[in-house]
Amino acid sequence: MFWIYTDKHLIEKQETPLTSDPKVWTRAEATDFVIHELEAILPDLPARVAGDASIVNIDAGHFLLAKIYLNLGVFKAANPAGPYTFEAANMNKVIAHIEAIHSSLADSYWDNFAPDNNNSPEILFSSKNVLGDGGAVGDYWRYGMHYNQTPDGYNGFCTVGEYYDRLMLQMNAASIQHLRLLLILEPNRISVRANVCSGNLQMRLLVRLRQEEQFLYKDRNGNPLFFTKEVTLIVSGPTIETAGIRTQKYQPDVNSLDHPENDFILMRYADAFINGSRSNS
């Protein structure tokens, strides 16, 4: 195995005794090896199987080659710190490999992260997940959730307000047709559903609260569990557990929270488009 982002790379496969030192390649040598191997097997790779992108396929091969050619100027630079030269011929190869991918975007961005995301045509390569045997995908929605929410979480990551504002401005300019965010909580607790539509990005929040309590959720200090936009580098005081916007990407699998079936995405068609735009910049 090797890692092409560092200076030298360890190759496990050897034809010499195990007691011999492993062969070490430079980053440029390892990159050439990967390109050679991928281009050699690409014509023999099968088409992507609908409903199961976990099987190695020709679309994934084109995606990986496009990614390598996009960054070839970095991988093969004489000095890892730069300067870098991005040759037009390599950028043309990026475009060619992206155009060779036979895929389409999902009807909704969020379809790519739902428990049945294996049906999304946008996913080119994934780690298959059946009842949690493909890894801890549930961590991706628990990172920002509070300990007292359902699903519970680690109260870890949050997003700074400036990033949120920039995202909203970009969405407004792009006139996104549909964006929906669903936080699924226990039926007897707060239920929040937000739908953001195109145009003026009208947002509807449907909130059901138990009549006897304004806020059923509390943080561990007994304060109302209400996440705020404001967050500082060091948080203390009453907002220590509630500061910062909490984003969700993978949708909780309500039928199996501890063993979700969301496949973990490794390559997505939309990312291929981003690579293509970068090659033209």
PDB file of C-alpha atoms in Angstrom:
ATOM      1  CA  MET A   1       0.000   0.000   0.000  1.00  0.00           C
ATOM      2  CA  PHE A   2       1.104   3.589  -0.502  1.00  0.00           C
ATOM      3  CA  TRP A   3      -0.010   7.109   0.224  1.00  0.00           C
ATOM      4  CA  ILE A   4       0.685   9.558  -2.588  1.00  0.00           C
ATOM      5  CA  TYR A   5       0.357  12.733  -0.517  1.00  0.00           C
ATOM      6  CA  THR A   6       3.705  12.373   1.248  1.00  0.00           C
ATOM      7  CA  ASP A   7       7.286  12.242   0.068  1.00  0.00           C
ATOM      8  CA  LYS A   8       7.871   8.487  -0.024  1.00  0.00           C
ATOM      9  CA  HIS A   9       5.647   5.445  -0.152  1.00  0.00           C
ATOM     10  CA  LEU A  10       5.805   1.934   1.174  1.00  0.00           C
ATOM     11  CA  ILE A  11       4.866  -0.909  -1.168  1.00  0.00           C
ATOM     12  CA  GLU A  12       3.751  -4.051   0.638  1.00  0.00           C
ATOM     13  CA  LYS A  13       3.823  -6.454  -2.297  1.00  0.00           C
ATOM     14  CA  GLN A  14       7.297  -7.905  -2.631  1.00  0.00           C
ATOM     15  CA  GLU A  15       8.958 -10.761  -4.437  1.00  0.00           C
ATOM     16  CA  THR A  16      11.834 -10.740  -1.987  1.00  0.00           C
ATOM     17  CA  PRO A  17      12.074 -12.404   1.446  1.00  0.00           C
ATOM     18  CA  LEU A  18      10.066 -10.821   4.234  1.00  0.00           C
ATOM     19  CA  THR A  19      13.293 -10.028   6.030  1.00  0.00           C
ATOM     20  CA  SER A  20      14.347  -7.666   3.239  1.00  0.00           C
ATOM     21  CA  ASP A  21      13.654  -3.957   3.451  1.00  0.00           C
ATOM     22  CA  PRO A  22      10.487  -2.949   1.581  1.00  0.00           C
ATOM     23  CA  LYS A  23      10.806  -0.950  -1.580  1.00  0.00           C
ATOM     24  CA  VAL A  24      10.240   2.768  -1.131  1.00  0.00           C
ATOM     25  CA  TRP A  25       9.027   4.913  -4.024  1.00  0.00           C
ATOM     26  CA  THR A  26       8.993   8.636  -4.404  1.00  0.00           C
ATOM     27  CA  ARG A  27       5.642  10.347  -4.666  1.00  0.00           C
ATOM     28  CA  ALA A  28       6.087  10.788  -8.416  1.00  0.00           C
ATOM     29  CA  GLU A  29       6.951   7.101  -8.899  1.00  0.00           C
ATOM     30  CA  ALA A  30       3.940   5.988  -6.890  1.00  0.00           C
ATOM     31  CA  THR A  31       1.657   8.318  -8.859  1.00  0.00           C
ATOM     32  CA  ASP A  32       2.930   6.920 -12.167  1.00  0.00           C
ATOM     33  CA  PHE A  33       2.323   3.402 -10.868  1.00  0.00           C
ATOM     34  CA  VAL A  34      -1.277   4.169  -9.905  1.00  0.00           C
ATOM     35  CA  ILE A  35      -2.036   5.805 -13.257  1.00  0.00           C
ATOM     36  CA  HIS A  36      -0.467   2.900 -15.165  1.00  0.00           C
ATOM     37  CA  GLU A  37      -2.445   0.298 -13.230  1.00  0.00           C
ATOM     38  CA  LEU A  38      -5.758   2.158 -13.485  1.00  0.00           C
ATOM     39  CA  GLU A  39      -5.453   2.848 -17.204  1.00  0.00           C
ATOM     40  CA  ALA A  40      -4.515  -0.791 -17.824  1.00  0.00           C
ATOM     41  CA  ILE A  41      -7.583  -2.242 -16.085  1.00  0.00           C
ATOM     42  CA  LEU A  42     -10.080   0.487 -16.962  1.00  0.00           C
ATOM     43  CA  PRO A  43     -11.414  -1.136 -20.185  1.00  0.00           C
ATOM     44  CA  ASP A  44     -12.097  -4.373 -18.277  1.00  0.00           C
ATOM     45  CA  LEU A  45     -13.969  -2.828 -15.359  1.00  0.00           C
ATOM     46  CA  PRO A  46     -17.700  -3.623 -15.265  1.00  0.00           C
ATOM     47  CA  ALA A  47     -20.468  -1.076 -15.522  1.00  0.00           C
ATOM     48  CA  ARG A  48     -21.811   0.267 -12.252  1.00  0.00           C
ATOM     49  CA  VAL A  49     -24.554  -1.920 -10.804  1.00  0.00           C
ATOM     50  CA  ALA A  50     -27.777  -0.051 -10.126  1.00  0.00           C
ATOM     51  CA  GLY A  51     -28.559  -0.122  -6.424  1.00  0.00           C
ATOM     52  CA  ASP A  52     -25.057  -1.194  -5.347  1.00  0.00           C
ATOM     53  CA  ALA A  53     -22.169   1.186  -5.948  1.00  0.00           C
ATOM     54  CA  SER A  54     -19.924  -0.778  -3.577  1.00  0.00           C
ATOM     55  CA  ILE A  55     -18.719  -2.948  -6.454  1.00  0.00           C
ATOM     56  CA  VAL A  56     -15.637  -1.632  -8.274  1.00  0.00           C
ATOM     57  CA  ASN A  57     -16.822  -0.223 -11.593  1.00  0.00           C
ATOM     58  CA  ILE A  58     -15.662   1.750 -14.614  1.00  0.00           C
ATOM     59  CA  ASP A  59     -17.311   4.997 -13.441  1.00  0.00           C
ATOM     60  CA  ALA A  60     -15.294   4.838 -10.230  1.00  0.00           C
ATOM     61  CA  GLY A  61     -12.167   4.234 -12.291  1.00  0.00           C
ATOM     62  CA  HIS A  62     -12.815   7.320 -14.419  1.00  0.00           C
ATOM     63  CA  PHE A  63     -13.509   9.368 -11.273  1.00  0.00           C
ATOM     64  CA  LEU A  64     -10.240   8.340  -9.622  1.00  0.00           C
ATOM     65  CA  LEU A  65      -8.190   9.025 -12.741  1.00  0.00           C
ATOM     66  CA  ALA A  66      -9.792  12.452 -13.104  1.00  0.00           C
ATOM     67  CA  LYS A  67      -8.898  13.206  -9.483  1.00  0.00           C
ATOM     68  CA  ILE A  68      -5.283  12.132  -9.982  1.00  0.00           C
ATOM     69  CA  TYR A  69      -4.791  14.103 -13.199  1.00  0.00           C
ATOM     70  CA  LEU A  70      -6.343  17.154 -11.550  1.00  0.00           C
ATOM     71  CA  ASN A  71      -3.701  17.025  -8.814  1.00  0.00           C
ATOM     72  CA  LEU A  72      -0.842  15.656 -10.916  1.00  0.00           C
ATOM     73  CA  GLY A  73       1.010  18.958 -10.746  1.00  0.00           C
ATOM     74  CA  VAL A  74       1.158  18.585  -6.960  1.00  0.00           C
ATOM     75  CA  PHE A  75       1.908  14.864  -6.826  1.00  0.00           C
ATOM     76  CA  LYS A  76       4.834  15.134  -9.263  1.00  0.00           C
ATOM     77  CA  ALA A  77       6.249  18.498  -8.210  1.00  0.00           C
ATOM     78  CA  ALA A  78       9.987  18.526  -7.541  1.00  0.00           C
ATOM     79  CA  ASN A  79       9.287  20.364  -4.295  1.00  0.00           C
ATOM     80  CA  PRO A  80       6.186  19.170  -2.375  1.00  0.00           C
ATOM     81  CA  ALA A  81       5.703  22.749  -1.167  1.00  0.00           C
ATOM     82  CA  GLY A  82       5.532  24.048  -4.742  1.00  0.00           C
ATOM     83  CA  PRO A  83       5.503  25.797  -7.068  1.00  0.00           C
ATOM     84  CA  TYR A  84       3.135  23.614  -9.074  1.00  0.00           C
ATOM     85  CA  THR A  85       2.525  23.410 -12.799  1.00  0.00           C
ATOM     86  CA  PHE A  86      -0.854  22.196 -14.014  1.00  0.00           C
ATOM     87  CA  GLU A  87      -0.429  21.261 -17.652  1.00  0.00           C
ATOM     88  CA  ALA A  88      -3.308  21.774 -20.065  1.00  0.00           C
ATOM     89  CA  ALA A  89      -2.964  18.207 -21.370  1.00  0.00           C
ATOM     90  CA  ASN A  90      -3.628  16.821 -17.884  1.00  0.00           C
ATOM     91  CA  MET A  91      -6.611  19.133 -17.388  1.00  0.00           C
ATOM     92  CA  ASN A  92      -8.028  17.872 -20.683  1.00  0.00           C
ATOM     93  CA  LYS A  93      -7.700  14.328 -19.366  1.00  0.00           C
ATOM     94  CA  VAL A  94      -9.699  15.387 -16.291  1.00  0.00           C
ATOM     95  CA  ILE A  95     -12.532  16.540 -18.551  1.00  0.00           C
ATOM     96  CA  ALA A  96     -12.327  13.424 -20.713  1.00  0.00           C
ATOM     97  CA  HIS A  97     -12.601  11.056 -17.754  1.00  0.00           C
ATOM     98  CA  ILE A  98     -15.505  12.994 -16.254  1.00  0.00           C
ATOM     99  CA  GLU A  99     -17.357  12.982 -19.578  1.00  0.00           C
ATOM    100  CA  ALA A 100     -16.851   9.213 -19.746  1.00  0.00           C
ATOM    101  CA  ILE A 101     -18.840   8.681 -16.533  1.00  0.00           C
ATOM    102  CA  HIS A 102     -22.354   7.369 -17.174  1.00  0.00           C
ATOM    103  CA  SER A 103     -24.397   8.750 -14.318  1.00  0.00           C
ATOM    104  CA  SER A 104     -26.911  11.411 -13.335  1.00  0.00           C
ATOM    105  CA  LEU A 105     -27.625  13.581 -10.322  1.00  0.00           C
ATOM    106  CA  ALA A 106     -30.150  12.469  -7.729  1.00  0.00           C
ATOM    107  CA  ASP A 107     -33.549  14.161  -7.724  1.00  0.00           C
ATOM    108  CA  SER A 108     -32.692  15.598  -4.317  1.00  0.00           C
ATOM    109  CA  TYR A 109     -29.273  16.198  -2.761  1.00  0.00           C
ATOM    110  CA  TRP A 110     -30.492  14.508   0.423  1.00  0.00           C
ATOM    111  CA  ASP A 111     -31.290  11.265  -1.414  1.00  0.00           C
ATOM    112  CA  ASN A 112     -27.542  10.627  -1.396  1.00  0.00           C
ATOM    113  CA  PHE A 113     -27.472  10.390   2.399  1.00  0.00           C
ATOM    114  CA  ALA A 114     -30.748   8.613   3.220  1.00  0.00           C
ATOM    115  CA  PRO A 115     -30.866   5.039   4.590  1.00  0.00           C
ATOM    116  CA  ASP A 116     -31.729   3.828   1.078  1.00  0.00           C
ATOM    117  CA  ASN A 117     -29.045   5.933  -0.610  1.00  0.00           C
ATOM    118  CA  ASN A 118     -27.835   2.855  -2.464  1.00  0.00           C
ATOM    119  CA  ASN A 119     -30.608   3.687  -4.960  1.00  0.00           C
ATOM    120  CA  SER A 120     -29.154   7.106  -5.794  1.00  0.00           C
ATOM    121  CA  PRO A 121     -27.747   7.229  -9.354  1.00  0.00           C
ATOM    122  CA  GLU A 122     -25.325   9.928  -8.208  1.00  0.00           C
ATOM    123  CA  ILE A 123     -23.174   7.642  -6.058  1.00  0.00           C
ATOM    124  CA  LEU A 124     -20.322   6.207  -8.110  1.00  0.00           C
ATOM    125  CA  PHE A 125     -18.557   4.238  -5.397  1.00  0.00           C
ATOM    126  CA  SER A 126     -19.493   3.507  -1.804  1.00  0.00           C
ATOM    127  CA  SER A 127     -18.878   1.351   1.221  1.00  0.00           C
ATOM    128  CA  LYS A 128     -21.918  -0.893   1.480  1.00  0.00           C
ATOM    129  CA  ASN A 129     -23.715  -0.807   4.791  1.00  0.00           C
ATOM    130  CA  VAL A 130     -26.287  -3.429   5.781  1.00  0.00           C
ATOM    131  CA  LEU A 131     -27.523  -3.068   9.347  1.00  0.00           C
ATOM    132  CA  GLY A 132     -24.321  -1.359  10.392  1.00  0.00           C
ATOM    133  CA  ASP A 133     -21.831  -3.924   9.104  1.00  0.00           C
ATOM    134  CA  GLY A 134     -20.186  -1.341   6.838  1.00  0.00           C
ATOM    135  CA  GLY A 135     -18.922   0.959   9.555  1.00  0.00           C
ATOM    136  CA  ALA A 136     -20.118   3.522  12.059  1.00  0.00           C
ATOM    137  CA  VAL A 137     -22.111   5.714   9.663  1.00  0.00           C
ATOM    138  CA  GLY A 138     -24.338   6.704  12.582  1.00  0.00           C
ATOM    139  CA  ASP A 139     -21.444   8.717  13.982  1.00  0.00           C
ATOM    140  CA  TYR A 140     -21.938  11.216  11.175  1.00  0.00           C
ATOM    141  CA  TRP A 141     -25.269  12.371  12.571  1.00  0.00           C
ATOM    142  CA  ARG A 142     -24.259  11.958  16.190  1.00  0.00           C
ATOM    143  CA  TYR A 143     -21.193  14.208  16.007  1.00  0.00           C
ATOM    144  CA  GLY A 144     -23.204  17.403  16.418  1.00  0.00           C
ATOM    145  CA  MET A 145     -26.265  16.096  18.238  1.00  0.00           C
ATOM    146  CA  HIS A 146     -26.597  16.744  21.958  1.00  0.00           C
ATOM    147  CA  TYR A 147     -26.444  13.961  24.518  1.00  0.00           C
ATOM    148  CA  ASN A 148     -30.103  14.498  25.444  1.00  0.00           C
ATOM    149  CA  GLN A 149     -31.481  14.463  21.894  1.00  0.00           C
ATOM    150  CA  THR A 150     -32.963  11.513  20.084  1.00  0.00           C
ATOM    151  CA  PRO A 151     -30.938  10.247  18.317  1.00  0.00           C
ATOM    152  CA  ASP A 152     -28.443  11.078  21.035  1.00  0.00           C
ATOM    153  CA  GLY A 153     -25.019  12.386  20.113  1.00  0.00           C
ATOM    154  CA  TYR A 154     -21.566  13.484  21.151  1.00  0.00           C
ATOM    155  CA  ASN A 155     -22.214  17.242  21.154  1.00  0.00           C
ATOM    156  CA  GLY A 156     -18.987  17.643  19.269  1.00  0.00           C
ATOM    157  CA  PHE A 157     -18.775  19.506  15.990  1.00  0.00           C
ATOM    158  CA  CYS A 158     -20.565  22.714  15.117  1.00  0.00           C
ATOM    159  CA  THR A 159     -20.475  25.179  12.215  1.00  0.00           C
ATOM    160  CA  VAL A 160     -19.499  28.823  12.560  1.00  0.00           C
ATOM    161  CA  GLY A 161     -22.234  31.306  11.739  1.00  0.00           C
ATOM    162  CA  GLU A 162     -20.260  32.983   8.936  1.00  0.00           C
ATOM    163  CA  TYR A 163     -20.128  29.734   6.980  1.00  0.00           C
ATOM    164  CA  TYR A 164     -23.876  29.275   7.419  1.00  0.00           C
ATOM    165  CA  ASP A 165     -24.547  32.810   6.164  1.00  0.00           C
ATOM    166  CA  ARG A 166     -22.367  32.276   3.103  1.00  0.00           C
ATOM    167  CA  LEU A 167     -24.131  29.030   2.294  1.00  0.00           C
ATOM    168  CA  MET A 168     -27.533  30.665   2.508  1.00  0.00           C
ATOM    169  CA  LEU A 169     -26.420  33.471   0.171  1.00  0.00           C
ATOM    170  CA  GLN A 170     -25.104  30.969  -2.343  1.00  0.00           C
ATOM    171  CA  MET A 171     -28.314  28.977  -2.220  1.00  0.00           C
ATOM    172  CA  ASN A 172     -30.379  32.092  -2.802  1.00  0.00           C
ATOM    173  CA  ALA A 173     -28.268  33.107  -5.791  1.00  0.00           C
ATOM    174  CA  ALA A 174     -28.504  29.639  -7.278  1.00  0.00           C
ATOM    175  CA  SER A 175     -32.276  29.522  -6.710  1.00  0.00           C
ATOM    176  CA  ILE A 176     -32.170  25.986  -5.407  1.00  0.00           C
ATOM    177  CA  GLN A 177     -35.369  24.170  -6.299  1.00  0.00           C
ATOM    178  CA  HIS A 178     -35.642  22.151  -3.163  1.00  0.00           C
ATOM    179  CA  LEU A 179     -33.740  21.552   0.030  1.00  0.00           C
ATOM    180  CA  ARG A 180     -35.165  19.742   2.978  1.00  0.00           C
ATOM    181  CA  LEU A 181     -33.779  19.048   6.376  1.00  0.00           C
ATOM    182  CA  LEU A 182     -35.442  16.551   8.645  1.00  0.00           C
ATOM    183  CA  LEU A 183     -34.519  16.055  12.268  1.00  0.00           C
ATOM    184  CA  ILE A 184     -36.299  13.001  13.533  1.00  0.00           C
ATOM    185  CA  LEU A 185     -36.958  12.929  17.226  1.00  0.00           C
ATOM    186  CA  GLU A 186     -39.122  10.827  19.483  1.00  0.00           C
ATOM    187  CA  PRO A 187     -42.860  11.294  18.773  1.00  0.00           C
ATOM    188  CA  ASN A 188     -43.496  12.755  22.229  1.00  0.00           C
ATOM    189  CA  ARG A 189     -40.705  15.277  21.907  1.00  0.00           C
ATOM    190  CA  ILE A 190     -39.969  18.285  19.762  1.00  0.00           C
ATOM    191  CA  SER A 191     -40.422  17.492  16.069  1.00  0.00           C
ATOM    192  CA  VAL A 192     -38.721  19.896  13.690  1.00  0.00           C
ATOM    193  CA  ARG A 193     -39.066  19.779   9.946  1.00  0.00           C
ATOM    194  CA  ALA A 194     -37.671  22.476   7.686  1.00  0.00           C
ATOM    195  CA  ASN A 195     -38.369  22.854   3.996  1.00  0.00           C
ATOM    196  CA  VAL A 196     -36.439  25.411   1.998  1.00  0.00           C
ATOM    197  CA  CYS A 197     -37.713  26.144  -1.481  1.00  0.00           C
ATOM    198  CA  SER A 198     -36.467  28.248  -4.394  1.00  0.00           C
ATOM    199  CA  GLY A 199     -37.029  31.941  -4.897  1.00  0.00           C
ATOM    200  CA  ASN A 200     -37.032  33.697  -1.564  1.00  0.00           C
ATOM    201  CA  LEU A 201     -36.084  30.472   0.253  1.00  0.00           C
ATOM    202  CA  GLN A 202     -39.255  30.365   2.286  1.00  0.00           C
ATOM    203  CA  MET A 203     -38.738  28.178   5.301  1.00  0.00           C
ATOM    204  CA  ARG A 204     -41.466  26.411   7.175  1.00  0.00           C
ATOM    205  CA  LEU A 205     -40.828  25.081  10.617  1.00  0.00           C
ATOM    206  CA  LEU A 206     -43.351  22.710  12.104  1.00  0.00           C
ATOM    207  CA  VAL A 207     -42.756  22.447  15.803  1.00  0.00           C
ATOM    208  CA  ARG A 208     -44.825  20.313  18.152  1.00  0.00           C
ATOM    209  CA  LEU A 209     -44.242  20.889  21.837  1.00  0.00           C
ATOM    210  CA  ARG A 210     -45.849  19.174  24.758  1.00  0.00           C
ATOM    211  CA  GLN A 211     -48.363  21.601  26.271  1.00  0.00           C
ATOM    212  CA  GLU A 212     -46.988  21.436  29.783  1.00  0.00           C
ATOM    213  CA  GLU A 213     -43.445  22.376  28.775  1.00  0.00           C
ATOM    214  CA  GLN A 214     -42.075  25.013  26.426  1.00  0.00           C
ATOM    215  CA  PHE A 215     -38.773  23.164  26.074  1.00  0.00           C
ATOM    216  CA  LEU A 216     -38.727  19.460  26.849  1.00  0.00           C
ATOM    217  CA  TYR A 217     -35.071  19.172  25.935  1.00  0.00           C
ATOM    218  CA  LYS A 218     -32.562  20.473  28.462  1.00  0.00           C
ATOM    219  CA  ASP A 219     -28.820  20.498  28.474  1.00  0.00           C
ATOM    220  CA  ARG A 220     -26.992  18.775  31.304  1.00  0.00           C
ATOM    221  CA  ASN A 221     -27.095  21.969  33.369  1.00  0.00           C
ATOM    222  CA  GLY A 222     -30.870  22.205  33.100  1.00  0.00           C
ATOM    223  CA  ASN A 223     -30.902  25.058  30.567  1.00  0.00           C
ATOM    224  CA  PRO A 224     -33.204  24.936  27.523  1.00  0.00           C
ATOM    225  CA  LEU A 225     -31.507  22.997  24.730  1.00  0.00           C
ATOM    226  CA  PHE A 226     -31.564  25.641  22.011  1.00  0.00           C
ATOM    227  CA  PHE A 227     -28.600  25.790  19.636  1.00  0.00           C
ATOM    228  CA  THR A 228     -27.398  29.298  18.859  1.00  0.00           C
ATOM    229  CA  LYS A 229     -25.648  30.735  15.828  1.00  0.00           C
ATOM    230  CA  GLU A 230     -23.027  32.474  17.944  1.00  0.00           C
ATOM    231  CA  VAL A 231     -19.953  30.462  18.890  1.00  0.00           C
ATOM    232  CA  THR A 232     -16.503  31.468  20.110  1.00  0.00           C
ATOM    233  CA  LEU A 233     -13.190  29.621  20.018  1.00  0.00           C
ATOM    234  CA  ILE A 234     -13.472  28.932  23.739  1.00  0.00           C
ATOM    235  CA  VAL A 235     -17.023  28.440  25.021  1.00  0.00           C
ATOM    236  CA  SER A 236     -18.069  28.691  28.646  1.00  0.00           C
ATOM    237  CA  GLY A 237     -21.061  29.662  30.713  1.00  0.00           C
ATOM    238  CA  PRO A 238     -24.702  28.720  30.060  1.00  0.00           C
ATOM    239  CA  THR A 239     -24.130  28.144  26.301  1.00  0.00           C
ATOM    240  CA  ILE A 240     -21.240  25.723  26.738  1.00  0.00           C
ATOM    241  CA  GLU A 241     -23.348  22.863  25.364  1.00  0.00           C
ATOM    242  CA  THR A 242     -25.513  24.786  22.904  1.00  0.00           C
ATOM    243  CA  ALA A 243     -23.273  27.253  21.046  1.00  0.00           C
ATOM    244  CA  GLY A 244     -22.897  26.801  17.300  1.00  0.00           C
ATOM    245  CA  ILE A 245     -25.015  25.599  14.389  1.00  0.00           C
ATOM    246  CA  ARG A 246     -25.269  21.803  14.148  1.00  0.00           C
ATOM    247  CA  THR A 247     -25.424  20.483  10.614  1.00  0.00           C
ATOM    248  CA  GLN A 248     -26.697  17.119   9.472  1.00  0.00           C
ATOM    249  CA  LYS A 249     -25.772  15.287   6.286  1.00  0.00           C
ATOM    250  CA  TYR A 250     -26.488  11.586   6.677  1.00  0.00           C
ATOM    251  CA  GLN A 251     -30.134  11.116   7.569  1.00  0.00           C
ATOM    252  CA  PRO A 252     -30.707   9.047  10.718  1.00  0.00           C
ATOM    253  CA  ASP A 253     -32.036   5.593   9.974  1.00  0.00           C
ATOM    254  CA  VAL A 254     -35.038   5.664  12.296  1.00  0.00           C
ATOM    255  CA  ASN A 255     -35.678   1.962  11.777  1.00  0.00           C
ATOM    256  CA  SER A 256     -32.209   1.065  12.997  1.00  0.00           C
ATOM    257  CA  LEU A 257     -30.430   3.946  14.730  1.00  0.00           C
ATOM    258  CA  ASP A 258     -27.662   1.782  16.177  1.00  0.00           C
ATOM    259  CA  HIS A 259     -27.173  -0.268  13.004  1.00  0.00           C
ATOM    260  CA  PRO A 260     -28.029   2.076  10.109  1.00  0.00           C
ATOM    261  CA  GLU A 261     -28.179   1.088   6.463  1.00  0.00           C
ATOM    262  CA  ASN A 262     -26.913   4.331   4.933  1.00  0.00           C
ATOM    263  CA  ASP A 263     -24.044   3.468   2.585  1.00  0.00           C
ATOM    264  CA  PHE A 264     -20.889   5.528   3.123  1.00  0.00           C
ATOM    265  CA  ILE A 265     -20.132   7.603   0.020  1.00  0.00           C
ATOM    266  CA  LEU A 266     -16.631   7.472  -1.412  1.00  0.00           C
ATOM    267  CA  MET A 267     -17.272   8.995  -4.853  1.00  0.00           C
ATOM    268  CA  ARG A 268     -20.197  11.101  -6.031  1.00  0.00           C
ATOM    269  CA  TYR A 269     -21.052  12.366  -9.533  1.00  0.00           C
ATOM    270  CA  ALA A 270     -21.527  15.922  -8.260  1.00  0.00           C
ATOM    271  CA  ASP A 271     -17.933  15.880  -6.997  1.00  0.00           C
ATOM    272  CA  ALA A 272     -16.816  14.914 -10.504  1.00  0.00           C
ATOM    273  CA  PHE A 273     -18.439  18.101 -11.808  1.00  0.00           C
ATOM    274  CA  ILE A 274     -16.539  20.114  -9.202  1.00  0.00           C
ATOM    275  CA  ASN A 275     -13.284  18.521 -10.366  1.00  0.00           C
ATOM    276  CA  GLY A 276     -14.174  19.476 -13.922  1.00  0.00           C
ATOM    277  CA  SER A 277     -14.769  23.096 -12.989  1.00  0.00           C
ATOM    278  CA  ARG A 278     -11.452  23.215 -11.151  1.00  0.00           C
ATOM    279  CA  SER A 279      -9.620  21.942 -14.216  1.00  0.00           C
ATOM    280  CA  ASN A 280     -10.980  24.934 -16.158  1.00  0.00           C
ATOM    281  CA  SER A 281     -10.016  27.517 -13.561  1.00  0.00           C
TER     282      SER A 281
END
